[in-house]
PDB file of C-alpha atoms in Angstrom:
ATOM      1  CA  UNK A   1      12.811  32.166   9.594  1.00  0.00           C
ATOM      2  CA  UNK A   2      10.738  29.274  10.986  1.00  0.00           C
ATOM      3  CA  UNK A   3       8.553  30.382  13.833  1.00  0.00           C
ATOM      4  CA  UNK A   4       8.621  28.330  17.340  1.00  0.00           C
ATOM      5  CA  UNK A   5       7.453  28.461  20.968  1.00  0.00           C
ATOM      6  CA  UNK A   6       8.029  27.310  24.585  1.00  0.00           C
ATOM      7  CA  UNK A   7       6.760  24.327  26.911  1.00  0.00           C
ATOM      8  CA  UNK A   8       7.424  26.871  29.580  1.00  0.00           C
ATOM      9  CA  UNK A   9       4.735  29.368  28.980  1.00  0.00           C
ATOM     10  CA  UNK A  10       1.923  26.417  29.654  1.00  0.00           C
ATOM     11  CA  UNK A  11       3.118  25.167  33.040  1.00  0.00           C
ATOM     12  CA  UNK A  12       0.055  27.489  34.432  1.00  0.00           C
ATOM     13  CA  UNK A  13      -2.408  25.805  32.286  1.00  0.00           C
ATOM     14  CA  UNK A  14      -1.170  21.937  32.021  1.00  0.00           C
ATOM     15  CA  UNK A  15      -0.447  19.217  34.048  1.00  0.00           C
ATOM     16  CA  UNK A  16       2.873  17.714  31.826  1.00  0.00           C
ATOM     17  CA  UNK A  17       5.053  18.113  29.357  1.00  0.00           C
ATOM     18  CA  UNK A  18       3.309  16.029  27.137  1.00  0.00           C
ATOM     19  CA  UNK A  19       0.117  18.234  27.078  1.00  0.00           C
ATOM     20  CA  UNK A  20       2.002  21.511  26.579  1.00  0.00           C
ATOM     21  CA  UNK A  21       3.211  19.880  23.040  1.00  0.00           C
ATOM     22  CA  UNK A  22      -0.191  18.864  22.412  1.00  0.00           C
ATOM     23  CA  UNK A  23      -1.187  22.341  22.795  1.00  0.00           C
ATOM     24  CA  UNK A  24       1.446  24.086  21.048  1.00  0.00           C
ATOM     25  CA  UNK A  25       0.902  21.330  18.193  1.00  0.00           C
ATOM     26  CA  UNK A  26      -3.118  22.640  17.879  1.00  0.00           C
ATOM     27  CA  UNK A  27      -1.788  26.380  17.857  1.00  0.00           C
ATOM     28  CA  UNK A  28      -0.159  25.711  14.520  1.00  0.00           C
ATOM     29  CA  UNK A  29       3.587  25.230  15.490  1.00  0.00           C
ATOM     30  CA  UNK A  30       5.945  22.852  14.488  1.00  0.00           C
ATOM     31  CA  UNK A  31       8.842  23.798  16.620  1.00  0.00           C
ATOM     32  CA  UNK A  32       9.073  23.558  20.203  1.00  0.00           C
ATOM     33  CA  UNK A  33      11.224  25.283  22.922  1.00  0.00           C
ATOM     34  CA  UNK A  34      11.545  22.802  25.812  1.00  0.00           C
ATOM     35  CA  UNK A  35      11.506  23.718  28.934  1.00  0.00           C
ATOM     36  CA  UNK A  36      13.217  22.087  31.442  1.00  0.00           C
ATOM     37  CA  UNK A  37      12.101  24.971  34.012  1.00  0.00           C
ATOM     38  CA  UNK A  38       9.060  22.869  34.250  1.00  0.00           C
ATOM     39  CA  UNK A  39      10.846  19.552  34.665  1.00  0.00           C
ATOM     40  CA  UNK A  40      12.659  21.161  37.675  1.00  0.00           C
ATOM     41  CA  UNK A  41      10.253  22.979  39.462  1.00  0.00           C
ATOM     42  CA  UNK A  42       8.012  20.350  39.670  1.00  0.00           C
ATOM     43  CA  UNK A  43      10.554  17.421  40.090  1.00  0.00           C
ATOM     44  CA  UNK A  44       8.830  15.485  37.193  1.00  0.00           C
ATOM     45  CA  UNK A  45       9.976  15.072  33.146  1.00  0.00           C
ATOM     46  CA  UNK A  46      14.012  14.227  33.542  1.00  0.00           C
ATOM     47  CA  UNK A  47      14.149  14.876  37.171  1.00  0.00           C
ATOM     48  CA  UNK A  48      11.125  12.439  37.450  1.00  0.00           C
ATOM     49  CA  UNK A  49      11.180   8.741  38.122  1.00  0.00           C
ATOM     50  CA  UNK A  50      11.808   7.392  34.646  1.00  0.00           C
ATOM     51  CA  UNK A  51      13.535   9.900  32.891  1.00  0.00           C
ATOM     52  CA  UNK A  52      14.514   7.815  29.950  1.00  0.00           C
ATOM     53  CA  UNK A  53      11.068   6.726  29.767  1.00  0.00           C
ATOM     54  CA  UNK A  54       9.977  11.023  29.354  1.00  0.00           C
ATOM     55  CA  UNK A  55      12.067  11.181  26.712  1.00  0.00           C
ATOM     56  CA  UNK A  56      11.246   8.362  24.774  1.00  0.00           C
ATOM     57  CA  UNK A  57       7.583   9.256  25.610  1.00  0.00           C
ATOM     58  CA  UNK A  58       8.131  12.921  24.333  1.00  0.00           C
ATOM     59  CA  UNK A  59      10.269  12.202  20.942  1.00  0.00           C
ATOM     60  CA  UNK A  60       7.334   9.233  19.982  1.00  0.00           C
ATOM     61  CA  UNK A  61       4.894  12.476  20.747  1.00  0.00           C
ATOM     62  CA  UNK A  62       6.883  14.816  18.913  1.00  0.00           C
ATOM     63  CA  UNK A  63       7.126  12.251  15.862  1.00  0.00           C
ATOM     64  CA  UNK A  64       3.635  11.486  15.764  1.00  0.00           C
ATOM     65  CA  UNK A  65       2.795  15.156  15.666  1.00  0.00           C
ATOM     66  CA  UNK A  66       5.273  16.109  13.215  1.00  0.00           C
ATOM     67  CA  UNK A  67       6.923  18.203  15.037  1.00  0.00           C
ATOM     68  CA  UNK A  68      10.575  19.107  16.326  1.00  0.00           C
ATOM     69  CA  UNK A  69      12.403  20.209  19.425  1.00  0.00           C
ATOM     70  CA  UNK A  70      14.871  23.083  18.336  1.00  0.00           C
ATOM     71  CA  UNK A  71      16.066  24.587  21.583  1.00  0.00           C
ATOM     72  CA  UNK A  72      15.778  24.415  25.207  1.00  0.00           C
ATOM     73  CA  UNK A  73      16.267  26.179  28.375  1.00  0.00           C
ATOM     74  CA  UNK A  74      17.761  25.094  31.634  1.00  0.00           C
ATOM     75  CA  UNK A  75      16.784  25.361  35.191  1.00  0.00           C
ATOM     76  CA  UNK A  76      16.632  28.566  36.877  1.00  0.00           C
ATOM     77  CA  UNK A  77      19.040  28.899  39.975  1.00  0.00           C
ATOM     78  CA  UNK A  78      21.892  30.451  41.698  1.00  0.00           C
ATOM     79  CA  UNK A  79      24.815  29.094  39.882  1.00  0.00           C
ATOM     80  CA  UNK A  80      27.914  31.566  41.143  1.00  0.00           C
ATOM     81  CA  UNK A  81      26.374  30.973  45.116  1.00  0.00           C
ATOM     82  CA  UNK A  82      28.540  28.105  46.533  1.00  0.00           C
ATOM     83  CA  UNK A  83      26.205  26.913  48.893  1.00  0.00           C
ATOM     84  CA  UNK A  84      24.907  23.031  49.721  1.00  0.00           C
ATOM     85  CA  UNK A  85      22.531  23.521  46.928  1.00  0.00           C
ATOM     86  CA  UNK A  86      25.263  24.268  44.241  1.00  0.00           C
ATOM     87  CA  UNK A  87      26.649  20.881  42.723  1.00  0.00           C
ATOM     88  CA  UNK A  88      22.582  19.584  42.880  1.00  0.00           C
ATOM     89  CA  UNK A  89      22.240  22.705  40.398  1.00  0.00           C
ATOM     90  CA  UNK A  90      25.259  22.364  38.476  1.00  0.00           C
ATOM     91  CA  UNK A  91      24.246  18.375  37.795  1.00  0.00           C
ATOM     92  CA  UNK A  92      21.017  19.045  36.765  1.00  0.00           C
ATOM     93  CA  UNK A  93      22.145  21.439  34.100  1.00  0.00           C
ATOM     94  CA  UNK A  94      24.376  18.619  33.148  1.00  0.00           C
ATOM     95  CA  UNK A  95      21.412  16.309  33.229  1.00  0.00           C
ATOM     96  CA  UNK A  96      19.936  19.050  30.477  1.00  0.00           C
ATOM     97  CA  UNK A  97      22.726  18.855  28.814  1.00  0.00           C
ATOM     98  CA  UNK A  98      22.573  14.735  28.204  1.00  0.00           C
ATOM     99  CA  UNK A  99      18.869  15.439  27.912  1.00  0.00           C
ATOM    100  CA  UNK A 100      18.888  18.183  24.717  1.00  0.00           C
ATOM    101  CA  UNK A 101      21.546  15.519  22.804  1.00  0.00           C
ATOM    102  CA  UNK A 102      19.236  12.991  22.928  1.00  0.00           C
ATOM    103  CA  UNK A 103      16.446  15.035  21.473  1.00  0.00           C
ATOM    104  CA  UNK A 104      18.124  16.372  19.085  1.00  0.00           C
ATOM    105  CA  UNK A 105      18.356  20.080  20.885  1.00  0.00           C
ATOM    106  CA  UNK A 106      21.836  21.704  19.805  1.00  0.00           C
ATOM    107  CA  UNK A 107      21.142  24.866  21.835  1.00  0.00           C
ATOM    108  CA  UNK A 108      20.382  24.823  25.381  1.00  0.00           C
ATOM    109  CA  UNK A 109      19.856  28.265  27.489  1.00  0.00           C
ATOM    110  CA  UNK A 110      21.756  28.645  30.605  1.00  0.00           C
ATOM    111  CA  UNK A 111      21.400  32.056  32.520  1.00  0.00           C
ATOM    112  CA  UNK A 112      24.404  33.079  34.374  1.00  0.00           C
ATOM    113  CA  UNK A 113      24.082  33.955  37.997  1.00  0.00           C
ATOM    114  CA  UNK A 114      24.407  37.270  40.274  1.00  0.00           C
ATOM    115  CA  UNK A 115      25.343  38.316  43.611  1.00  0.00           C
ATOM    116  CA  UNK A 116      24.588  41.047  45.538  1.00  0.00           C
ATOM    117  CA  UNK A 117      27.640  43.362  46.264  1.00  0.00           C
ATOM    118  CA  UNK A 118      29.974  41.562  43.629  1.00  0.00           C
ATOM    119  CA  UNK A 119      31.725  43.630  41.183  1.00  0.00           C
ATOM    120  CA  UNK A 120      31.426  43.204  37.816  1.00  0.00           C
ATOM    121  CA  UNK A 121      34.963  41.478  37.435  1.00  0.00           C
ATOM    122  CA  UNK A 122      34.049  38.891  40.292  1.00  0.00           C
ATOM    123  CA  UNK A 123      30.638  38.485  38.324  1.00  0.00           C
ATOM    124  CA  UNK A 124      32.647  37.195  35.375  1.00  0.00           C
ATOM    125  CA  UNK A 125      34.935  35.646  37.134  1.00  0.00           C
ATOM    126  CA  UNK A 126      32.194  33.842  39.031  1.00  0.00           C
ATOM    127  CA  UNK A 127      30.377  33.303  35.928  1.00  0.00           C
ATOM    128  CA  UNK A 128      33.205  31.368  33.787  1.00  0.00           C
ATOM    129  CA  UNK A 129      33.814  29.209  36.205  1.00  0.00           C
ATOM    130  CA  UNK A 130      30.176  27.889  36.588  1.00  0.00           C
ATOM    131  CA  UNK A 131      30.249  27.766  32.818  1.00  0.00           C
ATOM    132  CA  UNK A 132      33.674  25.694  32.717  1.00  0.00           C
ATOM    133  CA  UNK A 133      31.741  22.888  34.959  1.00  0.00           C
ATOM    134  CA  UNK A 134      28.852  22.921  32.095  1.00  0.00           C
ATOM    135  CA  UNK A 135      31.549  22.491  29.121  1.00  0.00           C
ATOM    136  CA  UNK A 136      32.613  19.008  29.214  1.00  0.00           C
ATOM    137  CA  UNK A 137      29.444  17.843  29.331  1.00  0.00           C
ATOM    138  CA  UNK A 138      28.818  20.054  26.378  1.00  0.00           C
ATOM    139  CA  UNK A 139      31.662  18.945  24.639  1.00  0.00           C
ATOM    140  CA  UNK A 140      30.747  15.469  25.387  1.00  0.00           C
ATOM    141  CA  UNK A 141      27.384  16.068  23.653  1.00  0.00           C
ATOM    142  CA  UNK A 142      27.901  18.379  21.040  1.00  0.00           C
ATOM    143  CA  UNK A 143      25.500  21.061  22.868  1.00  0.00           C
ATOM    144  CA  UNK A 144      26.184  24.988  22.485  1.00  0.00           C
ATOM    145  CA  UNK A 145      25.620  26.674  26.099  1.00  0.00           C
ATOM    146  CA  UNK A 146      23.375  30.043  25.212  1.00  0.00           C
ATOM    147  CA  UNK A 147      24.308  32.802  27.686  1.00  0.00           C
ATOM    148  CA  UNK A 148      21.017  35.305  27.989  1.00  0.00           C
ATOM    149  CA  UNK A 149      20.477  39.330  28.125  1.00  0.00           C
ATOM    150  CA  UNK A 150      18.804  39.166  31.702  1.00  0.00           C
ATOM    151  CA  UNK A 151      16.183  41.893  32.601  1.00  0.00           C
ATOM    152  CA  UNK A 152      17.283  45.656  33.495  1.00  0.00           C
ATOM    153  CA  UNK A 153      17.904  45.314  37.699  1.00  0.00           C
ATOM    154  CA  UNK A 154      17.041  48.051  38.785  1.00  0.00           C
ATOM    155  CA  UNK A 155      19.235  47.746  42.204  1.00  0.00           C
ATOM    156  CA  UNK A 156      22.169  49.466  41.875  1.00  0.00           C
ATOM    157  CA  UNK A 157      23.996  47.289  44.699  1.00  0.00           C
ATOM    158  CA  UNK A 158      23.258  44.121  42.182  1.00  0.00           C
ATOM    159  CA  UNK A 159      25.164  43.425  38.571  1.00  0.00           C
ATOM    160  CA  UNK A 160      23.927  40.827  36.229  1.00  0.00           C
ATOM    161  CA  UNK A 161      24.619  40.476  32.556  1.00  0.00           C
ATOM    162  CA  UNK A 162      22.106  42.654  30.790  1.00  0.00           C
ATOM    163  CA  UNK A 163      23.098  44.471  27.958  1.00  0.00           C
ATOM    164  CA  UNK A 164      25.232  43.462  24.280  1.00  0.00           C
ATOM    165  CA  UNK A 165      28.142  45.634  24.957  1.00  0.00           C
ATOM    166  CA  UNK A 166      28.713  43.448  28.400  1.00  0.00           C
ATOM    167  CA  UNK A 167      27.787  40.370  26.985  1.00  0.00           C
ATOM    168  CA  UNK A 168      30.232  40.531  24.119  1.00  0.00           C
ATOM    169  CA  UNK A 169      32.831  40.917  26.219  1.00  0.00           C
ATOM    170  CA  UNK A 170      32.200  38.158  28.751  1.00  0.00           C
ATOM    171  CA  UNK A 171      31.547  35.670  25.303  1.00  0.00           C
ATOM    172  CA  UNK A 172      35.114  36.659  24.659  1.00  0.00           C
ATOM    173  CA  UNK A 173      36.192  36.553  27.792  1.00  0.00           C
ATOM    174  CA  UNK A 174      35.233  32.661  28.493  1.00  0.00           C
ATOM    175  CA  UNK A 175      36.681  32.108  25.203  1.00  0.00           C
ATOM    176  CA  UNK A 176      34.842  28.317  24.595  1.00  0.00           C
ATOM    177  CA  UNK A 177      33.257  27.472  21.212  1.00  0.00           C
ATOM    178  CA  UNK A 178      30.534  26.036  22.703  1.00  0.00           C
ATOM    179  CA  UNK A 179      29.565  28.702  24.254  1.00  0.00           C
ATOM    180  CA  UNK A 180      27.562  31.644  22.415  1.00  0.00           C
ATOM    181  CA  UNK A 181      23.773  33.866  23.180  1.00  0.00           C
ATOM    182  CA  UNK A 182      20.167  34.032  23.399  1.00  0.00           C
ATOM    183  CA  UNK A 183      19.104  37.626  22.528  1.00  0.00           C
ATOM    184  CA  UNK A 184      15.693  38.128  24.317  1.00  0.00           C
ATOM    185  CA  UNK A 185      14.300  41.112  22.869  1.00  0.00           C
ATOM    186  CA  UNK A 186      11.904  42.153  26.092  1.00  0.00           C
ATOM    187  CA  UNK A 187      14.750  42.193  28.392  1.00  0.00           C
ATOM    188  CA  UNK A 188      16.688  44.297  25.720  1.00  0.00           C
ATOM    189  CA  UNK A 189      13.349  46.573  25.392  1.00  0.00           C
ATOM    190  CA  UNK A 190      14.617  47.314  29.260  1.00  0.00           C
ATOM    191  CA  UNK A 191      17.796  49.028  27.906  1.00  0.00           C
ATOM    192  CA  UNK A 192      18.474  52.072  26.283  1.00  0.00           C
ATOM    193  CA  UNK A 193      20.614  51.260  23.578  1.00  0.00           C
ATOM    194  CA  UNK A 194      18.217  50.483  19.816  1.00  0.00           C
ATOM    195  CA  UNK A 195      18.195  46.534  19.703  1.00  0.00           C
ATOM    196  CA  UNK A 196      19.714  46.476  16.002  1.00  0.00           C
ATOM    197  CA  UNK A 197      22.939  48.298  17.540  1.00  0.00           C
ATOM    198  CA  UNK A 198      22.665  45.615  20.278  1.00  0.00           C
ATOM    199  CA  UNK A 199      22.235  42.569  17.755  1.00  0.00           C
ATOM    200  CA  UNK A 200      25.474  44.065  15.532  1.00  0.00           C
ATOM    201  CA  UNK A 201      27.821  43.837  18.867  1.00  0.00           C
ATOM    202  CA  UNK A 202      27.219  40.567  19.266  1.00  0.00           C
ATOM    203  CA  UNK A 203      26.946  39.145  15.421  1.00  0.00           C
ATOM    204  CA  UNK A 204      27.219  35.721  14.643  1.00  0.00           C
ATOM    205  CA  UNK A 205      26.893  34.451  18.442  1.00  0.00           C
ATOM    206  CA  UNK A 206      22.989  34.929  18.425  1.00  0.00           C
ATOM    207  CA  UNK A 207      21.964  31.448  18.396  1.00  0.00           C
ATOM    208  CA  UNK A 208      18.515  31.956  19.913  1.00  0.00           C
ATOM    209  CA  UNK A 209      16.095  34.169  20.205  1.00  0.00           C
ATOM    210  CA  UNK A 210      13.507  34.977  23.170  1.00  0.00           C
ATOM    211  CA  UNK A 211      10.971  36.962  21.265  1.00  0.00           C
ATOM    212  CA  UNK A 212       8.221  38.724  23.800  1.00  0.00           C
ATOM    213  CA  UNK A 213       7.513  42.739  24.546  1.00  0.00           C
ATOM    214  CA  UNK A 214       6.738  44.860  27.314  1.00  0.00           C
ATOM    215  CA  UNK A 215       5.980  48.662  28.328  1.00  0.00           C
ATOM    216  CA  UNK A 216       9.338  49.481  29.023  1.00  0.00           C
ATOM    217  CA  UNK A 217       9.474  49.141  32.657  1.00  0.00           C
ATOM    218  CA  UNK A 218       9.042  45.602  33.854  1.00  0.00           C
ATOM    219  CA  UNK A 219      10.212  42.392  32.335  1.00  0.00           C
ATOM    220  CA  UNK A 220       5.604  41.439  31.476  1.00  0.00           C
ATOM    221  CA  UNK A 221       6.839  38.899  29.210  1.00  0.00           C
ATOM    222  CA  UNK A 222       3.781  39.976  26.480  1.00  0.00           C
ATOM    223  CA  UNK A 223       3.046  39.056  22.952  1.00  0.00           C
ATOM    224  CA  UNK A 224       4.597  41.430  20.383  1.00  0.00           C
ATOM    225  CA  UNK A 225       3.180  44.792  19.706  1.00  0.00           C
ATOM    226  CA  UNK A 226       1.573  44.668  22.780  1.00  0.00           C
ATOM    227  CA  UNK A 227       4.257  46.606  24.252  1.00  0.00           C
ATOM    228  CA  UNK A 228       6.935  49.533  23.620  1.00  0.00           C
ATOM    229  CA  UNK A 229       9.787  47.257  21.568  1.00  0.00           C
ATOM    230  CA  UNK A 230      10.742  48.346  18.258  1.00  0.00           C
ATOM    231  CA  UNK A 231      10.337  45.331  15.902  1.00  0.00           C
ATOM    232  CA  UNK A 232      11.206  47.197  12.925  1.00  0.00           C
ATOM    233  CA  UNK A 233      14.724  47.776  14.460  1.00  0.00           C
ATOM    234  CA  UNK A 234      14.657  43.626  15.540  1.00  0.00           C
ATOM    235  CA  UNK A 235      14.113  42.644  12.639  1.00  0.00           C
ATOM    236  CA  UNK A 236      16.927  44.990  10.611  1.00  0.00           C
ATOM    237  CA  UNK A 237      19.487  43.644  12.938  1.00  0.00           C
ATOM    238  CA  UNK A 238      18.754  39.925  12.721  1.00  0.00           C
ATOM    239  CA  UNK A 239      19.210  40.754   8.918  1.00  0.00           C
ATOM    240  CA  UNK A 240      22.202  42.500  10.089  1.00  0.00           C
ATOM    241  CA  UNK A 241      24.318  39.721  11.541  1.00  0.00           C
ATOM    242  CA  UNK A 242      22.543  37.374   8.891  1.00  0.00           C
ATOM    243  CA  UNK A 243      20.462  35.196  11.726  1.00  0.00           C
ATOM    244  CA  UNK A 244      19.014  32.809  10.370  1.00  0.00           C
ATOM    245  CA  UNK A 245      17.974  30.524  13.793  1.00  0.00           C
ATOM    246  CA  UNK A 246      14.304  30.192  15.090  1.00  0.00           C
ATOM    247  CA  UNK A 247      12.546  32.938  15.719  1.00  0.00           C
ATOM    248  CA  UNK A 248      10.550  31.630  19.475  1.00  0.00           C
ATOM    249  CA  UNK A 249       7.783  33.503  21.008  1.00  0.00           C
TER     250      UNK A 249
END
């Protein structure tokens, strides 16, 4: 299993893209999680004035270093809220989407969205069809669309996808072959359920993995064993399902 991390975690500490690979690169990895949180947020990267010119600037970085974009994740939002803001958010997830092929990225994370009040049938409902407007841009491209295990929410009022057993059945119920997971094992450390039970429900449709820990009772987002998740039951379901992806802290 070859070991990789994010861009995202460094958007505290550097001013670019560029440096966050430069600092990754001097911590000893060779494969890189891009974030294109950061590009968003800040309106710079793809959503900057030369786009093309980022990535051409970033894959001549990434060659010189030796080292190789593997997966990325997409901007956070509100994707099931039709509001003026929605068709902005579904294009730049497109614009990910174009982004990843050209960098050689064949798995791109895309959260799906929540609403307070929803059921859980209108949350899949809701859900799919933000997905469908993802897929032939995906298809396009040749990019898989990662769903993700969100955080426990801890509002009762409010249902987003959180667990394996809810997951699977929303993967099967969008039905696309593009479109398969992320397990993240802190927001699974949030659950009840032992994570190699949770990795066996959903098999062969981890393609990612979000690898951090935490106490058990907020989504802290710290290094492993510095929290409450059991890695020894991680680690026997990835061999499980036979996952053989990146393993990214």
């Amino acid at each position: 299993m070859k070991l990789a991390t994010t861009t995202g975690d460094f958007q505290a500490y550097t001013h670019n893209q560029n440096d966050a690979i430069l600092e990754i690169n001097k911590a000893g990895f060779k494969y890189i999680d891009y974030s294109f949180i950061m590009d968003y947020k800040n309106g710079s990267g793809i959503f900057g004035k030369d786009p093309k010119g980022h990535i051409d600037d970033i894959k001549r970085l990434a060659d010189e270093l030796e080292v190789s974009f593997v997966q990325a994740h997409s901007p956070m939002g509100e994707p099931i809220i039709k509001d003026n803001n929605h068709q902005n958010f579904i294009d730049a997830t497109n614009k990910c989407i174009v982004a990843c092929s050209k960098l050689g990225i064949k798995n791109l994370v895309v959260h799906s969205g929540y609403e307070k009040g929803i059921s859980i049938e209108e949350n899949f409902e809701r859900n799919k069809e933000f997905y469908y407007e993802l897929f032939p841009t995906a298809e396009k491209y040749g990019v898989n669309i990662l769903t993700e295990n969100f955080n426990k929410m801890w509002d009762p009022q409010t249902y987003w996808i959180d667990n394996a057993k809810d997951m699977r059945e929303f993967i099967d119920f969008v039905n696309h072959p593009l479109f398969h997971c992320c397990w993240d094992t802190g927001h699974a450390n949030l659950q009840e359920m032992p994570q190699h039970e949770e990795l066996k429900i959903l098999g062969k449709d981890v393609y990612a993995l979000h690898v951090q820990d935490n106490p058990g009772r907020g989504d802290y987002h710290m290094a492993p064993y510095f929290g409450s998740s059991n890695f020894d039951s991680i680690m026997n379901g990835l061999l499980d399902i036979g996952y053989n992806g990146y393993f990214t802290f």
